[in-house]
CSV table of C-alpha atoms in Angstrom, one decimal:
chain,number,residue,atom,x,y,z
A,75,MET,CA,93.2,173.2,172.8
A,76,ARG,CA,96.0,170.7,173.0
A,77,ASN,CA,94.4,169.1,176.1
A,78,LEU,CA,91.0,169.0,174.4
A,79,LEU,CA,92.5,167.1,171.4
A,80,TYR,CA,94.1,164.7,173.8
A,81,LEU,CA,90.8,164.0,175.5
A,82,VAL,CA,88.9,163.5,172.3
A,83,PHE,CA,91.6,161.1,171.0
A,84,SER,CA,91.5,159.1,174.2
A,85,PHE,CA,87.7,158.9,174.2
A,86,ALA,CA,87.8,157.6,170.6
A,87,LEU,CA,90.2,154.9,171.6
A,88,LEU,CA,88.0,153.9,174.5
A,89,LEU,CA,84.9,153.6,172.2
A,90,GLN,CA,86.9,151.5,169.7
A,91,SER,CA,88.0,149.2,172.5
A,92,CYS,CA,84.4,148.8,173.8
A,93,ALA,CA,83.2,148.1,170.3
A,94,GLU,CA,85.8,145.4,169.8
A,95,SER,CA,85.1,143.8,173.1
A,96,LYS,CA,81.4,143.3,172.1
A,97,ASN,CA,82.6,140.8,169.5
A,98,GLU,CA,84.7,138.8,171.9
A,99,PRO,CA,82.9,136.0,173.8
A,100,ILE,CA,83.3,136.2,177.6
A,101,ASN,CA,84.7,133.0,179.1
A,102,ILE,CA,82.9,132.9,182.4
A,103,GLN,CA,84.5,129.6,183.4
A,104,LYS,CA,88.0,131.1,182.9
A,105,GLN,CA,87.2,134.0,185.1
A,106,THR,CA,85.8,132.0,188.0
A,107,GLU,CA,88.0,129.0,187.9
A,108,PRO,CA,90.0,128.8,191.1
A,109,LYS,CA,93.8,128.9,190.9
A,110,LYS,CA,95.3,125.4,191.2
A,111,ILE,CA,97.8,125.0,194.0
A,112,ASP,CA,100.9,122.9,193.4
A,113,TYR,CA,100.8,120.0,195.9
A,114,PHE,CA,104.4,120.7,196.9
A,115,ASP,CA,104.0,124.5,197.0
A,116,GLN,CA,105.4,125.8,200.3
A,117,THR,CA,104.3,129.4,199.7
A,118,ASN,CA,103.2,131.1,202.9
A,119,ARG,CA,103.8,127.9,205.0
A,120,ASN,CA,105.4,128.7,208.3
A,121,ASP,CA,107.4,125.5,208.2
A,122,GLN,CA,109.0,126.3,204.9
A,123,PHE,CA,112.3,127.3,206.3
A,124,MET,CA,112.7,123.8,208.0
A,125,GLY,CA,111.4,121.8,205.1
A,126,GLY,CA,108.1,120.9,206.8
A,127,ILE,CA,109.7,120.2,210.2
A,128,LYS,CA,108.1,121.5,213.4
A,129,MET,CA,109.3,121.0,216.9
A,130,ILE,CA,106.0,121.3,218.9
A,131,PRO,CA,106.1,122.1,222.6
A,132,VAL,CA,103.8,119.8,224.6
A,133,THR,CA,102.8,120.4,228.2
A,134,THR,CA,103.0,117.4,230.6
A,135,PRO,CA,102.6,116.9,234.3
A,136,LYS,CA,106.4,116.9,234.5
A,137,GLY,CA,107.0,120.1,232.5
A,138,GLU,CA,107.2,121.1,228.9
A,139,PHE,CA,109.0,119.1,226.2
A,140,ASN,CA,109.3,119.2,222.4
A,141,VAL,CA,108.1,116.6,219.9
A,142,TRP,CA,109.2,116.4,216.3
A,143,THR,CA,106.9,116.4,213.3
A,144,LYS,CA,107.5,116.7,209.6
A,145,ARG,CA,104.9,117.6,206.9
A,146,ILE,CA,105.0,116.1,203.4
A,147,GLY,CA,102.8,117.8,200.8
A,148,ASN,CA,100.2,120.5,200.8
A,149,ASN,CA,96.5,119.6,200.7
A,150,PRO,CA,94.1,121.6,202.8
A,151,LYS,CA,91.4,118.9,202.4
A,152,ILE,CA,93.4,115.8,203.4
A,153,LYS,CA,95.9,115.7,206.3
A,154,VAL,CA,97.0,112.4,207.8
A,155,LEU,CA,98.9,112.2,211.1
A,156,LEU,CA,100.9,109.0,211.5
A,157,LEU,CA,101.1,107.4,215.0
A,158,HIS,CA,104.0,105.0,215.1
A,159,GLY,CA,104.1,101.7,217.1
A,160,GLY,CA,106.2,100.5,219.8
A,161,PRO,CA,105.7,102.2,222.2
A,162,GLY,CA,109.0,103.9,221.7
A,163,MET,CA,109.5,103.1,218.0
A,164,THR,CA,109.9,106.0,215.4
A,165,HIS,CA,108.3,107.5,212.4
A,166,GLU,CA,110.8,105.7,210.2
A,167,ILE,CA,108.5,102.6,209.8
A,168,TYR,CA,106.3,104.8,207.6
A,169,GLU,CA,108.9,106.1,205.2
A,170,CYS,CA,107.4,103.8,202.5
A,171,PHE,CA,104.4,106.1,202.5
A,172,ASP,CA,106.5,108.4,200.4
A,173,GLY,CA,106.1,106.0,197.5
A,174,TYR,CA,102.3,106.2,197.5
A,175,PHE,CA,100.8,109.3,199.2
A,176,PRO,CA,102.4,112.1,197.3
A,177,GLN,CA,101.2,110.9,193.9
A,178,GLU,CA,97.6,110.8,195.4
A,179,GLY,CA,97.9,114.4,196.6
A,180,ILE,CA,97.6,113.3,200.3
A,181,GLU,CA,99.3,115.6,202.9
A,182,TYR,CA,100.7,113.6,205.8
A,183,TYR,CA,102.8,114.1,208.9
A,184,TYR,CA,105.6,112.1,210.4
A,185,TYR,CA,105.6,112.3,214.1
A,186,ASP,CA,108.0,111.0,216.8
A,187,GLN,CA,106.0,110.7,220.0
A,188,LEU,CA,107.6,112.0,223.2
A,189,GLY,CA,110.5,109.7,224.2
A,190,SER,CA,111.1,108.7,220.5
A,191,TYR,CA,114.1,109.4,218.3
A,192,TYR,CA,114.0,113.1,217.2
A,193,SER,CA,111.7,114.2,220.0
A,194,ASP,CA,112.8,114.9,223.6
A,195,GLN,CA,113.6,111.8,225.7
A,196,PRO,CA,113.0,112.5,229.3
A,197,LYS,CA,113.9,109.8,231.8
A,198,ASP,CA,110.8,110.1,234.1
A,199,LYS,CA,108.9,106.8,233.4
A,200,SER,CA,105.7,108.3,234.8
A,201,LEU,CA,105.4,110.1,231.4
A,202,TRP,CA,104.8,106.8,229.6
A,203,ASP,CA,101.2,106.8,230.4
A,204,LEU,CA,98.3,106.3,227.9
A,205,PRO,CA,96.1,109.2,228.9
A,206,ARG,CA,99.1,111.5,228.8
A,207,PHE,CA,99.9,110.4,225.2
A,208,VAL,CA,96.3,111.1,224.2
A,209,GLU,CA,96.7,114.7,225.4
A,210,GLU,CA,100.0,114.9,223.6
A,211,VAL,CA,98.3,114.0,220.3
A,212,GLU,CA,95.6,116.6,220.9
A,213,GLN,CA,98.3,119.3,221.5
A,214,VAL,CA,100.1,118.2,218.3
A,215,ARG,CA,96.8,118.4,216.4
A,216,ILE,CA,96.2,122.0,217.6
A,217,ALA,CA,99.7,123.0,216.7
A,218,LEU,CA,99.5,121.6,213.2
A,219,GLY,CA,96.1,123.2,212.6
A,220,LEU,CA,94.3,119.9,211.9
A,221,THR,CA,90.5,120.1,212.0
A,222,ASN,CA,87.5,117.8,211.5
A,223,ASP,CA,87.3,119.1,207.9
A,224,ASN,CA,90.6,117.5,207.0
A,225,PHE,CA,92.1,115.5,209.9
A,226,TYR,CA,92.7,111.7,209.4
A,227,LEU,CA,94.4,109.9,212.3
A,228,TYR,CA,96.4,106.7,211.4
A,229,GLY,CA,97.7,104.5,214.1
A,230,GLN,CA,99.4,101.1,213.8
A,231,SER,CA,100.1,98.6,216.6
A,232,TRP,CA,100.7,100.7,219.8
A,233,GLY,CA,99.7,103.7,217.5
A,234,GLY,CA,96.4,101.9,217.0
A,235,ILE,CA,95.8,101.8,220.7
A,236,LEU,CA,96.6,105.5,220.9
A,237,ALA,CA,94.3,106.3,217.9
A,238,MET,CA,91.4,104.4,219.5
A,239,GLU,CA,91.8,106.2,222.8
A,240,TYR,CA,92.1,109.5,221.1
A,241,ALA,CA,89.0,108.9,219.0
A,242,LEU,CA,87.0,107.9,222.1
A,243,LYS,CA,87.8,111.2,223.7
A,244,TYR,CA,88.2,113.6,220.7
A,245,GLN,CA,86.4,112.1,217.7
A,246,GLN,CA,84.7,115.5,217.2
A,247,ASN,CA,88.1,116.7,215.8
A,248,LEU,CA,88.5,113.9,213.3
A,249,LYS,CA,87.3,113.4,209.7
A,250,GLY,CA,88.5,109.8,209.5
A,251,LEU,CA,90.2,107.2,211.7
A,252,ILE,CA,92.5,104.3,210.6
A,253,ILE,CA,93.3,101.5,213.1
A,254,SER,CA,96.0,99.4,211.6
A,255,ASN,CA,97.2,96.0,212.9
A,256,MET,CA,95.8,96.4,216.4
A,257,VAL,CA,93.0,94.7,218.2
A,258,ALA,CA,90.8,96.4,220.9
A,259,SER,CA,92.0,94.1,223.8
A,260,ILE,CA,95.4,93.3,225.0
A,261,PRO,CA,94.2,90.2,226.9
A,262,GLU,CA,92.7,88.9,223.7
A,263,TYR,CA,96.0,89.7,221.9
A,264,GLN,CA,97.9,87.6,224.5
A,265,LYS,CA,95.4,84.8,224.2
A,266,TYR,CA,95.8,84.7,220.4
A,267,SER,CA,99.6,84.7,220.8
A,268,ASP,CA,99.5,81.9,223.3
A,269,GLU,CA,96.8,79.6,221.8
A,270,VAL,CA,97.2,80.2,218.0
A,271,LEU,CA,100.6,81.7,217.1
A,272,ALA,CA,102.9,79.9,219.6
A,273,PRO,CA,101.7,76.4,218.6
A,274,GLN,CA,102.6,77.2,215.0
A,275,LEU,CA,106.3,77.4,215.9
A,276,ASP,CA,108.6,74.4,215.7
A,277,PRO,CA,108.1,72.6,219.1
A,278,LYS,CA,111.8,72.6,219.9
A,279,VAL,CA,112.1,76.3,219.1
A,280,LEU,CA,109.0,77.1,221.2
A,281,LYS,CA,110.3,75.1,224.1
A,282,GLU,CA,113.7,77.0,224.0
A,283,ILE,CA,111.9,80.4,223.8
A,284,MET,CA,109.7,79.6,226.7
A,285,SER,CA,112.7,78.5,228.8
A,286,TYR,CA,114.2,82.0,228.4
A,287,GLU,CA,110.8,83.5,229.1
A,288,GLU,CA,110.5,81.5,232.4
A,289,LYS,CA,113.9,82.7,233.5
A,290,GLU,CA,113.1,86.3,232.3
A,291,GLU,CA,116.3,86.3,230.3
A,292,TYR,CA,114.8,88.6,227.7
A,293,SER,CA,118.0,90.3,226.7
A,294,ASN,CA,119.8,87.0,226.1
A,295,PRO,CA,121.2,87.1,222.5
A,296,ARG,CA,120.0,83.5,221.9
A,297,TYR,CA,116.5,84.4,223.0
A,298,LEU,CA,116.4,87.5,220.7
A,299,ASP,CA,117.8,85.5,217.8
A,300,LEU,CA,115.1,82.8,218.2
A,301,ILE,CA,112.3,85.4,218.4
A,302,VAL,CA,113.6,87.4,215.3
A,303,GLN,CA,114.4,84.3,213.1
A,304,HIS,CA,111.3,82.2,213.9
A,305,TYR,CA,108.6,84.7,215.1
A,306,TYR,CA,109.3,88.1,213.6
A,307,THR,CA,109.9,86.8,210.1
A,308,LYS,CA,106.5,85.0,210.2
A,309,HIS,CA,104.3,87.5,212.0
A,310,ILE,CA,106.0,91.0,212.1
A,311,ILE,CA,107.5,91.3,208.6
A,312,ARG,CA,107.5,88.4,206.3
A,313,MET,CA,111.0,88.7,204.8
A,314,PRO,CA,114.3,87.2,205.6
A,315,VAL,CA,116.2,89.3,208.2
A,316,ASP,CA,118.9,90.2,205.7
A,317,GLN,CA,116.2,91.6,203.4
A,318,TRP,CA,114.4,93.8,205.9
A,319,PRO,CA,113.8,97.3,204.6
A,320,GLU,CA,116.4,99.8,205.8
A,321,PRO,CA,113.8,102.1,207.5
A,322,ILE,CA,112.7,99.1,209.6
A,323,ASN,CA,116.3,98.4,210.7
A,324,ARG,CA,116.8,102.1,211.6
A,325,SER,CA,113.6,102.2,213.6
A,326,PHE,CA,114.6,99.2,215.6
A,327,LYS,CA,118.0,100.7,216.1
A,328,HIS,CA,116.4,104.0,217.4
A,329,LEU,CA,113.9,102.3,219.7
A,330,ASN,CA,113.7,103.7,223.2
A,331,PRO,CA,113.7,100.7,225.5
A,332,ASP,CA,112.5,102.7,228.6
A,333,VAL,CA,109.2,103.5,226.9
A,334,TYR,CA,108.9,100.1,225.3
A,335,ILE,CA,109.5,98.0,228.4
A,336,THR,CA,107.4,100.3,230.7
A,337,MET,CA,104.3,100.0,228.5
A,338,GLN,CA,104.8,96.8,226.5
A,339,GLY,CA,107.0,94.8,228.9
A,340,PRO,CA,110.3,93.0,228.4
A,341,SER,CA,108.9,90.0,226.5
A,342,GLU,CA,108.9,89.8,222.7
A,343,PHE,CA,106.3,87.1,222.9
A,344,GLY,CA,103.3,89.1,224.2
A,345,ILE,CA,102.8,91.7,226.9
A,346,LYS,CA,103.8,90.4,230.3
A,347,GLY,CA,105.2,91.4,233.6
A,348,ASP,CA,104.0,94.7,235.1
A,349,ALA,CA,103.6,96.5,231.7
A,350,THR,CA,101.1,99.3,231.9
A,351,LEU,CA,99.2,98.2,228.8
A,352,LYS,CA,98.8,94.6,230.1
A,353,ASN,CA,95.1,94.9,230.9
A,354,TRP,CA,94.1,97.5,228.3
A,355,ASP,CA,90.7,96.8,226.7
A,356,VAL,CA,88.2,99.1,225.0
A,357,LYS,CA,85.9,96.5,223.3
A,358,ASP,CA,82.9,97.7,225.2
A,359,GLN,CA,83.5,101.3,224.1
A,360,LEU,CA,84.1,101.1,220.4
A,361,SER,CA,80.4,101.4,219.4
A,362,LYS,CA,80.7,105.1,220.5
A,363,ILE,CA,82.9,105.9,217.5
A,364,ASN,CA,80.7,107.3,214.7
A,365,ILE,CA,83.3,108.8,212.3
A,366,PRO,CA,84.3,106.9,209.2
A,367,THR,CA,86.8,104.2,210.4
A,368,LEU,CA,89.1,101.8,208.6
A,369,ALA,CA,90.4,98.7,210.4
A,370,ILE,CA,93.4,97.0,208.7
A,371,GLY,CA,94.2,93.4,209.5
A,372,ALA,CA,96.5,90.8,207.9
A,373,THR,CA,96.6,87.0,207.5
A,374,TYR,CA,99.9,86.5,209.3
A,375,ASP,CA,99.7,89.3,211.8
A,376,THR,CA,100.4,89.0,215.5
A,377,MET,CA,96.9,90.4,215.9
A,378,ASN,CA,93.9,88.2,215.1
A,379,PRO,CA,92.5,89.5,211.8
A,380,LYS,CA,89.0,88.4,212.8
A,381,GLU,CA,89.3,90.8,215.7
A,382,MET,CA,90.2,93.6,213.3
A,383,GLU,CA,87.2,92.8,211.2
A,384,TRP,CA,85.1,92.8,214.4
A,385,ILE,CA,86.3,96.4,215.0
A,386,ALA,CA,85.1,97.5,211.6
A,387,ASN,CA,81.7,96.1,212.4
A,388,GLU,CA,81.5,97.4,216.0
A,389,VAL,CA,82.1,101.1,215.2
A,390,GLN,CA,79.2,102.9,213.7
A,391,ASN,CA,80.7,103.6,210.3
A,392,GLY,CA,83.5,101.0,209.8
A,393,ARG,CA,85.2,99.3,206.9
A,394,TYR,CA,87.6,96.4,207.0
A,395,LEU,CA,90.8,96.0,204.8
A,396,HIS,CA,92.4,92.6,204.8
A,397,CYS,CA,96.0,92.3,203.7
A,398,GLU,CA,96.0,88.7,202.4
A,399,ASN,CA,99.8,88.4,202.2
A,400,GLY,CA,100.7,90.7,205.0
A,401,SER,CA,101.7,90.5,208.7
A,402,HIS,CA,102.1,93.1,211.4
A,403,LEU,CA,104.0,95.5,209.0
A,404,SER,CA,101.7,95.1,206.0
A,405,GLN,CA,102.9,98.4,204.6
A,406,PHE,CA,106.0,96.6,203.6
A,407,ASP,CA,105.1,92.9,203.1
A,408,ASP,CA,101.8,93.5,201.4
A,409,GLN,CA,102.1,97.0,199.9
A,410,LYS,CA,99.8,96.5,197.0
A,411,ASN,CA,96.7,95.6,199.1
A,412,PHE,CA,97.7,97.8,202.0
A,413,PHE,CA,98.0,101.1,200.1
A,414,ALA,CA,95.2,100.5,197.6
A,415,GLY,CA,92.7,100.0,200.4
A,416,LEU,CA,94.1,102.8,202.6
A,417,ILE,CA,94.1,105.4,199.8
A,418,LYS,CA,90.6,104.3,198.7
A,419,PHE,CA,89.3,104.9,202.2
A,420,ILE,CA,90.8,108.4,202.5
A,421,LYS,CA,89.5,109.4,199.0
A,422,ASP,CA,86.1,108.0,199.6
A,423,VAL,CA,85.7,109.9,202.9
A,424,ASP,CA,87.1,113.1,201.2
A,425,ASN,CA,84.6,112.7,198.3
A,426,ASN,CA,81.7,111.9,200.6
A,427,THR,CA,81.3,108.5,199.0
A,428,PHE,CA,82.4,106.4,202.0
A,429,SER,CA,80.4,103.2,202.6
A,430,SER,CA,81.2,100.5,205.0
A,431,LYS,CA,80.2,97.9,202.4
A,432,GLN,CA,82.9,98.9,199.9
């Protein structure tokens, strides 16, 4: 009897509950709305313990080595891998991205290529080979879980060479490509340097620079001072040397000269000697790239901005961003134009509103 009364009482409460629920509107949107994920939420990320850092093993013809990467943010739809310049520079030249990408919800990855700063620095110079670097990027992509649904590859200067070469072989893995401050031909870069930029220097300064070049005294302090004071401050970063951003100074300090000289050569006035990149040219191949592509050029760059604009027109789906006040490191000396255009490109591709005419 006692159990029966309990069942009747329970049933009555159930009926009352059902009756009351009929008078309550059902919020379908509330029930189906996906849970928002905090951009900086590290939950269930396997790099949480290291604050986004991963040491990624890469296989090379000379054995296995480790390269350093660091993730900032958490956006499964937008992931940007940053390829630094040099060759042999470091991720530090992109630290200013911290002032722009997080507020836009863009996930991005710092990455020191093999031979650079936090990554292993083997001494075998045969490793400083362009095709090998392309395969390194592919191994890094796989390790980070980047796919053509979310993977944007950004490369500046030497990183732009590497980005173009990667896209020519692996564009099926990309959602978007950014080629920043790099033309598609080293011989044309050298021609622009010799015929356009050099004559803009004070004739006395140019004559003294060339005297050191002819004697191959590339490490002479006077030569380096002339290059930095009269060339770098006009075409690399348009700021007085004592005002250079601290990340730039650190990156120069951490440059690996073995990688740099092997691929770029000893001269700071172009690519000369037996540098492995001396004859690099992919102008006749760029029309094969069909993914959304942004080419970034600048008025005062060491690279001809007209050639950067040509790249945007040569690929099948390209857009050109011109940094009117910038030089080779436009992310510092023309930040407003640089980041506005870069972020717009990424967002347009992500929103499926990308057009080469914008």
